[in-house]
mmCIF file of C-alpha atoms in Angstrom:
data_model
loop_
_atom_site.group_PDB
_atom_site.id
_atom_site.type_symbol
_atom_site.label_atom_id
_atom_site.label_comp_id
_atom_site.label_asym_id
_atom_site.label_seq_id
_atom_site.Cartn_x
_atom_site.Cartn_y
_atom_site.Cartn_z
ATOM 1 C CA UNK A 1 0.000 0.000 0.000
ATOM 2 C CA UNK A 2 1.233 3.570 -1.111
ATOM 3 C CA UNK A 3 1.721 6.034 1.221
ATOM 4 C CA UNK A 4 -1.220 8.176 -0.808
ATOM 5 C CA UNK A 5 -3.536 5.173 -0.392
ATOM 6 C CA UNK A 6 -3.343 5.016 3.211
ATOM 7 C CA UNK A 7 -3.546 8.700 3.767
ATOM 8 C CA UNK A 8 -6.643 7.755 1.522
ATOM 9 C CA UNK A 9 -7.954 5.106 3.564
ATOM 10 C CA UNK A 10 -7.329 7.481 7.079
ATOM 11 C CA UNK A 11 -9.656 10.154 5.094
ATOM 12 C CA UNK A 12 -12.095 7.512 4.037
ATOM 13 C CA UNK A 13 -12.370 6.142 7.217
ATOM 14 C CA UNK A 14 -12.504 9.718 8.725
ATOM 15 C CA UNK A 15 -14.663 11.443 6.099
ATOM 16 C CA UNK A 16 -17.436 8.127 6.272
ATOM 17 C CA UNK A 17 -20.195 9.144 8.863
ATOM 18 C CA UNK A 18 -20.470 12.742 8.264
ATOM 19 C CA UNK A 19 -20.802 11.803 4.370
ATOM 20 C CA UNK A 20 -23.145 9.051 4.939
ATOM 21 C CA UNK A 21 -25.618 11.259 6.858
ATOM 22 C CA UNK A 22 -26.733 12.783 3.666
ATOM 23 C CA UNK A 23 -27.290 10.535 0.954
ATOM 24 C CA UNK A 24 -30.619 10.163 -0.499
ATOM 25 C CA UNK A 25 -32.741 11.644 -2.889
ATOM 26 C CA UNK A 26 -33.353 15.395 -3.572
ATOM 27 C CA UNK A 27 -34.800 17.960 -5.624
ATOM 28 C CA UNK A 28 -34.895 21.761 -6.409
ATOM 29 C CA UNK A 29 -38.274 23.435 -4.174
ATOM 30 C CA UNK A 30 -41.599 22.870 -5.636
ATOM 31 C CA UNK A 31 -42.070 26.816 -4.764
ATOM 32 C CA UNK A 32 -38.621 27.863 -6.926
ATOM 33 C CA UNK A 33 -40.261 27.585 -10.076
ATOM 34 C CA UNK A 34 -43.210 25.843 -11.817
ATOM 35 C CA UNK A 35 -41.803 25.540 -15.512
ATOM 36 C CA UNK A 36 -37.899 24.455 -16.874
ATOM 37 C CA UNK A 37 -37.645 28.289 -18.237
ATOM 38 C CA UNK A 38 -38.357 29.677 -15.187
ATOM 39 C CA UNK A 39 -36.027 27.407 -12.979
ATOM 40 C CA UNK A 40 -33.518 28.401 -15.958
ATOM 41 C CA UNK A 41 -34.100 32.142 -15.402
ATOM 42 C CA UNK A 42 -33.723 31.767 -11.510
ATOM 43 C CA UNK A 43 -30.656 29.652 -11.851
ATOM 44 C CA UNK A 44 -29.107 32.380 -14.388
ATOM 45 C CA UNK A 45 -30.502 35.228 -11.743
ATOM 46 C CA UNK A 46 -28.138 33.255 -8.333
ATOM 47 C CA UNK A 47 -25.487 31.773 -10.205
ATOM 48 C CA UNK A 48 -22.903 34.741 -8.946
ATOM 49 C CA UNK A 49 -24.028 34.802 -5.777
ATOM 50 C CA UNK A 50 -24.308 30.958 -4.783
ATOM 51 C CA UNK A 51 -20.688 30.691 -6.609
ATOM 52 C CA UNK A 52 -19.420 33.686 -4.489
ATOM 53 C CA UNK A 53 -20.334 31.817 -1.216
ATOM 54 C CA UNK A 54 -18.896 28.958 -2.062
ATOM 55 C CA UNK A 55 -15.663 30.213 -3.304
ATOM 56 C CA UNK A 56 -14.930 32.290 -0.024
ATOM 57 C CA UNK A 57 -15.446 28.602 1.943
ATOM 58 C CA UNK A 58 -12.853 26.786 -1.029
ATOM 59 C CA UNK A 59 -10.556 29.555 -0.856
ATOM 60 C CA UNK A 60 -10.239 29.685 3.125
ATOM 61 C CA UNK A 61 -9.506 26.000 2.943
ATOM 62 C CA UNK A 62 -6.346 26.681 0.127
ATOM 63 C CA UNK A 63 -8.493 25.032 -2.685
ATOM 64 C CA UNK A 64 -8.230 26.160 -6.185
ATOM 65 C CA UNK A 65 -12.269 26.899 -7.406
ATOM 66 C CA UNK A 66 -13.495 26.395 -10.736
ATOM 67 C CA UNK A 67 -16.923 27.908 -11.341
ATOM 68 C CA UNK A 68 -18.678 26.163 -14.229
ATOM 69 C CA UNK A 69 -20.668 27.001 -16.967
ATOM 70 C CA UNK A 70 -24.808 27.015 -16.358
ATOM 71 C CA UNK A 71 -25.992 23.860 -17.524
ATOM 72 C CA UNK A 72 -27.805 24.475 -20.511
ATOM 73 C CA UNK A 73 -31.477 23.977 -20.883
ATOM 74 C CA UNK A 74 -31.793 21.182 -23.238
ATOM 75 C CA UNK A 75 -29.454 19.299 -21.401
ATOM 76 C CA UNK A 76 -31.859 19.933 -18.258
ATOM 77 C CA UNK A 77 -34.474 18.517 -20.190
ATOM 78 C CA UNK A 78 -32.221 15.241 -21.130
ATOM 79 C CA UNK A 79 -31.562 14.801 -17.624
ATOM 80 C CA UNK A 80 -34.915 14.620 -16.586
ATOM 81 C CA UNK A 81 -36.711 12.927 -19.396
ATOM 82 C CA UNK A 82 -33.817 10.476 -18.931
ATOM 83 C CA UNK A 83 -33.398 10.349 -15.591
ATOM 84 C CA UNK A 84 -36.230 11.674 -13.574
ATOM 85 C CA UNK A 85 -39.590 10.920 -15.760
ATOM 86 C CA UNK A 86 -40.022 14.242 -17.276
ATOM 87 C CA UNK A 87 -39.381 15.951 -13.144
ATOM 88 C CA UNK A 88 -36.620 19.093 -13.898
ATOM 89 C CA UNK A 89 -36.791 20.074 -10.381
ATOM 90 C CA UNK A 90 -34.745 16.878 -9.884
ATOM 91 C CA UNK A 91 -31.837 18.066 -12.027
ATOM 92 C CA UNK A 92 -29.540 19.796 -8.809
ATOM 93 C CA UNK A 93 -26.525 20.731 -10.986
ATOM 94 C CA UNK A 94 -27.383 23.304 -13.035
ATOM 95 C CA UNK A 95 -25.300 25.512 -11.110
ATOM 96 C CA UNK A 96 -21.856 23.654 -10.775
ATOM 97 C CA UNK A 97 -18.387 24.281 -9.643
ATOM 98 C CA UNK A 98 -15.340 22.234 -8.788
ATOM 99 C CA UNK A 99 -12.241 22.439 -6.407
ATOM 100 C CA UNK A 100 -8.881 21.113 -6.379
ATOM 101 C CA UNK A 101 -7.302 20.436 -3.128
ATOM 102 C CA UNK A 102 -3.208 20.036 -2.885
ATOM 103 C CA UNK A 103 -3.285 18.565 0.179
ATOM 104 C CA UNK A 104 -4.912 15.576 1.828
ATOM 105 C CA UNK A 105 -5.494 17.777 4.935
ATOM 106 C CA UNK A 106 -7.475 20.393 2.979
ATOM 107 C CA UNK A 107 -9.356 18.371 1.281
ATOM 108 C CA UNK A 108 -10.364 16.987 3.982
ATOM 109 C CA UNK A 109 -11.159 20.583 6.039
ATOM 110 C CA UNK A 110 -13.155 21.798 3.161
ATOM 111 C CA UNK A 111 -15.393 18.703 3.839
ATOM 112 C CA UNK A 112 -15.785 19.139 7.444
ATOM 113 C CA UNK A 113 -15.968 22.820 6.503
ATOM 114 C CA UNK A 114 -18.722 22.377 4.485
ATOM 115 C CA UNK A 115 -20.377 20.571 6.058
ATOM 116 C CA UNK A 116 -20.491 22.323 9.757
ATOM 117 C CA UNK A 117 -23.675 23.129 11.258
ATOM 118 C CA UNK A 118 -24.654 27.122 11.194
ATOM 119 C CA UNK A 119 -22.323 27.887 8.014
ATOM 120 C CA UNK A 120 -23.125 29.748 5.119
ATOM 121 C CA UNK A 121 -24.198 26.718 2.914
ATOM 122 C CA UNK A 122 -25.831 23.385 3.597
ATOM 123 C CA UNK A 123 -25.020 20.107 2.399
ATOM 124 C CA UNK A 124 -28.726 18.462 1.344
ATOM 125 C CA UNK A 125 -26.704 15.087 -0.611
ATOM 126 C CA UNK A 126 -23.176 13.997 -0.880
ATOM 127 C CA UNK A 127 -21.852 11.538 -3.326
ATOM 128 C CA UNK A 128 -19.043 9.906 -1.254
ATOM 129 C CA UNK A 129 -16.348 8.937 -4.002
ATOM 130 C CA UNK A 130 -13.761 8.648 -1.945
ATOM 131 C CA UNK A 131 -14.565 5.812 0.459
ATOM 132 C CA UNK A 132 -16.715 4.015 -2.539
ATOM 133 C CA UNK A 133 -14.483 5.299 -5.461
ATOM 134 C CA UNK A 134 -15.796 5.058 -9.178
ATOM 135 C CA UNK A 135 -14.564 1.522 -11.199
ATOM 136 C CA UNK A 136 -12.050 3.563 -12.618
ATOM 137 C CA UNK A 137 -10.403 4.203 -9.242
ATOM 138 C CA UNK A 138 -11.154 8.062 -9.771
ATOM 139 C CA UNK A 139 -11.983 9.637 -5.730
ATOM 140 C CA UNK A 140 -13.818 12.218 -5.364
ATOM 141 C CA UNK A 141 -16.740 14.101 -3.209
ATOM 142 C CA UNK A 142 -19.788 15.265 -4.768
ATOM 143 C CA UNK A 143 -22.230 17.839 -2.961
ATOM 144 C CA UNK A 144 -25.068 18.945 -3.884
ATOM 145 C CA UNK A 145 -25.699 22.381 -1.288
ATOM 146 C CA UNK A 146 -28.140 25.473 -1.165
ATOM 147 C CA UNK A 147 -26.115 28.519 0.161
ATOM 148 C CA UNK A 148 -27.790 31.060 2.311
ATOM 149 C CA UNK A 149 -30.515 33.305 1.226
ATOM 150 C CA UNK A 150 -31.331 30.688 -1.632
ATOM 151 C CA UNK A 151 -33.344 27.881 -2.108
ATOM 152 C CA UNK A 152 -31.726 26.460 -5.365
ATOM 153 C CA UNK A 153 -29.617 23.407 -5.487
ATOM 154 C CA UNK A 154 -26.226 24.046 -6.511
ATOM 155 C CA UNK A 155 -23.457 21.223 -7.287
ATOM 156 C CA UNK A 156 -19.884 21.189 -6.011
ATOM 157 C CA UNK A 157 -17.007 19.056 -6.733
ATOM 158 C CA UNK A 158 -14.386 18.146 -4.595
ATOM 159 C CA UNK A 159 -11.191 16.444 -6.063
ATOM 160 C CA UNK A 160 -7.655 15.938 -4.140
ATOM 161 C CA UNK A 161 -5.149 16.703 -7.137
ATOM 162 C CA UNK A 162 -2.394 13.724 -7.402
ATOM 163 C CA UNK A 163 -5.410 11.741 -7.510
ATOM 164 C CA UNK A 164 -7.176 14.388 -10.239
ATOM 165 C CA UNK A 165 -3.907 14.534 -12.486
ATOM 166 C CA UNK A 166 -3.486 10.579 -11.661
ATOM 167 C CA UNK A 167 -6.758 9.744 -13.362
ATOM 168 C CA UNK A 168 -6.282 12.055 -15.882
ATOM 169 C CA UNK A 169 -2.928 10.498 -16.891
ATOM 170 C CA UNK A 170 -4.660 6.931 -17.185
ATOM 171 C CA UNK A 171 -7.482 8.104 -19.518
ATOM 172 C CA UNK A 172 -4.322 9.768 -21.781
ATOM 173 C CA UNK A 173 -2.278 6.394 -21.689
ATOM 174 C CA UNK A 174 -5.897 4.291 -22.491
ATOM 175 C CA UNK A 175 -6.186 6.217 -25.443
ATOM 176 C CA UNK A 176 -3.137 6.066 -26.948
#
């Protein structure tokens, strides 16, 4: 065992419980909007100021934050013709964003960070990648959050970088 993979395992087994305590199912508020073009225009309307919450918390914790691009609106409607029976208040990444940690340690303090009681944003579902990695081996934590003063379900990212540029390498050597 590499040194990375226990430091992974420590996290894992560290990370586990408070991860665990919010898995399920969840969807955007019946009372955000009642049609895909609104929820689009209300999405468009927070975007800057759900991002701007969440990059103060990543940036205190020495990650590197990516804010993505809206997800478009026929994509929206993919998801949840595909996914959800037609229901687009189940699509909770239409606002996105990553961050990339350096350091085990931060990583791990933007979870705990995240998810503390009383902050700024709360944690509503977590995808726990790390402890149940994808078949690929890639780690990673996925949140879905709302962030004060909003009601929208936003998605955020959370990826530890050797494992990031690790996973990244394999997909290029695949390929060739």
């Amino acid at each position: 065992e590499s040194a990375l993979e226990g430091s992974l395992k420590a996290l894992s087994d560290q990370l586990a419980p408070a991860l665990e305590a919010t898995a399920g199912v969840v969807m955007q508020p019946p009372t955000l909007a009642r049609s895909l073009d609104e929820l689009m225009r209300y999405a468009a309307d927070k975007n800057d100021y759900m991002h701007s919450i969440v990059r103060g918390i990543v940036e205190q914790m020495h990650g590197v934050y990516k804010q993505g691009p809206l997800k478009k609106k026929e994509r929206v409607e993919e998801k949840a013709n595909g996914d959800y029976e037609g229901n687009f208040l189940r699509v909770v990444d239409i606002v996105r964003s990553s961050a990339v940690f350096h350091s085990l340690t931060d990583f791990q303090d933007a979870v705990l960070a995240i998810q503390r009681p009383g902050g700024k944003v709360r944690v509503v579902r977590s995808k726990d990648r790390v402890t149940k990695p994808l078949s690929s081996g890639y780690r990673d934590v996925l949140l879905n959050l709302t962030v004060e003063g909003c009601d929208m379900i936003m998605e955020l990212q959370l990826h530890f970088k050797d494992i990031l540029v690790s996973h990244l390498l394999n997909i290029f050597a695949h390929r060739i």
